[in-house]
Short mmCIF file of C-alpha atoms in Angstrom, two decimals:
data_model
loop_
_atom_site.label_atom_id
_atom_site.label_comp_id
_atom_site.label_asym_id
_atom_site.label_seq_id
_atom_site.Cartn_x
_atom_site.Cartn_y
_atom_site.Cartn_z
CA MET A 6 -0.75 -19.64 -116.66
CA THR A 7 -3.84 -17.68 -117.58
CA ALA A 8 -3.88 -14.07 -118.75
CA TYR A 9 -6.74 -11.76 -119.47
CA THR A 10 -7.28 -9.53 -122.45
CA PHE A 11 -9.30 -6.51 -123.38
CA THR A 12 -9.53 -4.31 -126.45
CA THR A 13 -10.32 -0.61 -126.58
CA SER A 14 -10.87 1.72 -129.51
CA THR A 15 -8.28 4.34 -130.34
CA PRO A 16 -8.18 6.95 -133.12
CA VAL A 17 -5.79 4.64 -135.02
CA GLY A 18 -7.59 1.37 -134.50
CA PRO A 19 -8.24 -1.29 -131.87
CA PHE A 20 -5.69 -1.53 -129.06
CA THR A 21 -5.47 -4.85 -127.22
CA VAL A 22 -3.72 -5.69 -123.97
CA LEU A 23 -2.79 -9.07 -122.51
CA ALA A 24 -2.17 -8.90 -118.79
CA ALA A 25 -1.26 -11.26 -116.00
CA THR A 26 -3.81 -11.85 -113.25
CA ASP A 27 -1.81 -9.46 -111.03
CA HIS A 28 -2.49 -6.70 -113.62
CA ALA A 29 1.00 -6.52 -115.15
CA VAL A 30 0.95 -5.93 -118.89
CA LEU A 31 2.55 -8.82 -120.76
CA ALA A 32 1.91 -7.54 -124.29
CA SER A 33 -0.09 -4.84 -126.03
CA GLY A 34 -0.55 -3.38 -129.48
CA TRP A 35 -2.81 -2.16 -132.24
CA THR A 36 -4.66 -5.33 -133.10
CA ASP A 37 -7.91 -6.94 -132.08
CA ASP A 38 -6.34 -10.43 -132.10
CA PRO A 39 -4.99 -11.51 -128.68
CA GLU A 40 -3.07 -14.39 -130.27
CA THR A 41 -0.98 -11.88 -132.25
CA LEU A 42 0.15 -10.53 -128.87
CA ARG A 43 0.43 -13.83 -127.00
CA VAL A 44 3.16 -15.09 -129.32
CA LEU A 45 5.23 -11.94 -128.64
CA ILE A 46 5.52 -12.80 -124.95
CA HIS A 47 8.74 -14.46 -123.81
CA PRO A 48 8.16 -18.24 -123.43
CA SER A 49 8.84 -18.06 -119.68
CA LEU A 50 5.89 -15.66 -119.27
CA ARG A 51 3.64 -16.73 -122.14
CA PRO A 52 0.17 -17.70 -120.93
CA ASP A 53 -1.39 -20.97 -121.96
CA HIS A 54 -4.90 -19.56 -121.74
CA VAL A 55 -6.29 -16.10 -122.47
CA VAL A 56 -9.70 -15.03 -121.22
CA ALA A 57 -11.67 -11.83 -121.69
CA GLY A 58 -11.42 -9.24 -118.95
CA ASP A 59 -12.58 -5.70 -118.32
CA GLY A 60 -9.11 -4.16 -118.13
CA GLY A 61 -9.64 -2.36 -114.81
CA ASP A 62 -6.84 0.08 -113.97
CA ILE A 63 -4.96 -0.73 -117.17
CA ALA A 64 -7.93 0.20 -119.34
CA ALA A 65 -8.42 3.36 -117.27
CA ALA A 66 -4.77 4.30 -117.87
CA VAL A 67 -5.14 3.79 -121.63
CA GLU A 68 -8.30 5.91 -121.67
CA ALA A 69 -6.57 8.63 -119.63
CA TYR A 70 -3.62 8.60 -122.02
CA LEU A 71 -5.94 8.93 -125.00
CA ALA A 72 -7.70 11.82 -123.23
CA GLY A 73 -4.42 13.68 -122.80
CA ASP A 74 -2.84 12.41 -119.55
CA LEU A 75 0.36 11.33 -121.27
CA THR A 76 1.87 9.91 -118.06
CA ALA A 77 -1.08 7.66 -117.19
CA THR A 78 0.49 4.58 -118.78
CA ASP A 79 3.75 5.17 -116.87
CA ARG A 80 2.07 3.94 -113.68
CA VAL A 81 1.05 0.58 -115.16
CA GLN A 82 3.20 -2.42 -114.23
CA VAL A 83 4.82 -4.22 -117.18
CA ARG A 84 6.40 -7.65 -117.16
CA GLN A 85 8.76 -8.70 -119.97
CA ALA A 86 11.64 -11.18 -119.91
CA SER A 87 14.88 -11.37 -121.83
CA GLY A 88 18.58 -10.90 -121.27
CA PRO A 89 19.95 -8.17 -119.02
CA PHE A 90 20.56 -5.59 -121.78
CA LEU A 91 17.06 -5.85 -123.24
CA ALA A 92 15.41 -5.77 -119.81
CA HIS A 93 17.47 -2.70 -118.87
CA SER A 94 16.74 -1.08 -122.23
CA TRP A 95 13.00 -1.52 -121.75
CA ASP A 96 13.26 0.11 -118.33
CA VAL A 97 15.16 3.00 -119.93
CA LEU A 98 12.45 3.40 -122.58
CA ARG A 99 9.93 4.00 -119.80
CA THR A 100 11.95 7.06 -118.78
CA VAL A 101 11.78 8.76 -122.19
CA PRO A 102 9.20 11.50 -121.63
CA ALA A 103 6.17 11.93 -123.87
CA GLY A 104 6.68 14.78 -126.32
CA ASP A 105 10.48 14.48 -126.22
CA PRO A 106 11.46 11.59 -128.50
CA VAL A 107 15.10 10.48 -128.73
CA THR A 108 17.19 9.04 -131.54
CA TYR A 109 18.40 5.45 -131.52
CA THR A 110 21.89 6.86 -130.84
CA ARG A 111 20.67 8.78 -127.81
CA TYR A 112 18.67 5.79 -126.62
CA ALA A 113 21.81 3.62 -126.77
CA GLN A 114 23.60 6.28 -124.71
CA LEU A 115 20.79 6.37 -122.14
CA ALA A 116 20.94 2.56 -121.92
CA GLY A 117 24.62 2.86 -121.02
CA ARG A 118 26.02 1.40 -124.25
CA PRO A 119 26.64 4.29 -126.67
CA ALA A 120 28.18 2.05 -129.32
CA ALA A 121 25.27 -0.40 -129.22
CA VAL A 122 22.87 1.49 -131.48
CA ARG A 123 21.73 -1.70 -133.25
CA ALA A 124 21.16 -3.43 -129.91
CA ALA A 125 19.05 -0.46 -128.82
CA ALA A 126 17.04 -0.70 -132.02
CA ASN A 127 16.63 -4.42 -131.37
CA ALA A 128 15.24 -3.62 -127.91
CA CYS A 129 12.58 -1.50 -129.60
CA ALA A 130 11.81 -4.21 -132.13
CA ARG A 131 11.46 -6.90 -129.43
CA ASN A 132 9.31 -4.82 -127.10
CA ALA A 133 6.00 -6.64 -126.62
CA ALA A 134 4.33 -3.95 -124.48
CA ALA A 135 3.76 -1.11 -126.93
CA LEU A 136 2.53 2.17 -125.41
CA PHE A 137 3.46 1.09 -121.87
CA VAL A 138 7.10 0.68 -122.93
CA PRO A 139 7.07 3.57 -125.42
CA CYS A 140 9.37 2.39 -128.20
CA HIS A 141 7.44 4.75 -130.50
CA ARG A 142 9.45 7.59 -128.87
CA VAL A 143 12.67 6.50 -130.60
CA LEU A 144 13.51 7.98 -134.01
CA ARG A 145 16.23 7.63 -136.60
CA THR A 146 19.19 9.97 -136.38
CA ASP A 147 17.75 12.12 -139.19
CA GLY A 148 14.47 12.46 -137.27
CA SER A 149 12.49 10.11 -139.50
CA LEU A 150 10.21 7.55 -137.93
CA GLY A 151 12.10 4.32 -138.55
CA GLY A 152 10.11 1.16 -137.93
CA PHE A 153 7.21 0.30 -135.65
CA ARG A 154 5.57 -3.12 -135.32
CA TRP A 155 2.12 -1.57 -135.49
CA GLY A 156 2.80 0.61 -138.52
CA LEU A 157 4.19 4.06 -139.14
CA PRO A 158 0.75 5.76 -139.20
CA VAL A 159 0.21 4.57 -135.60
CA LYS A 160 3.70 5.77 -134.58
CA ARG A 161 3.08 9.15 -136.24
CA TRP A 162 -0.28 9.49 -134.46
CA LEU A 163 1.28 8.66 -131.07
CA LEU A 164 4.08 11.19 -131.55
CA ASP A 165 1.63 13.87 -132.70
CA HIS A 166 -0.69 13.11 -129.75
CA GLU A 167 2.24 13.45 -127.34
CA ALA A 168 3.49 16.66 -128.94
CA HIS A 169 0.37 18.58 -127.98
#
């Protein structure tokens, strides 16, 4: 399978997307190295080849998000694979509105497994499609940032951007 990649500038560094030829995001994050993203993709979806592309509608959605349309990335198709709970949890993450972050406890409740707070946190940690599956919108119970694959300064910037 072949995927295409593009990188765009953001206020917190380069943001790269790997997408399938049908324009579904497979992985994305704050790096300029597509291989860093490729290895995050589930083996059943992982492309063998990655080629440069212009980004099309995905790039337009990222630019719109950066310009203030905080729902622009919601309309982008994402494709991730895992077990049923993780897949469901990623779908639930896409329903957490910009500007209204939730705690890991609340996220576990929204995912239908209130006692599975660690599993909910694991869903965030294993999310390969940052921004499009907004794991940055999940906080610790005390309101602190917790972890983020792309660094806490990026998570802080995203939350601040969405708060305005």
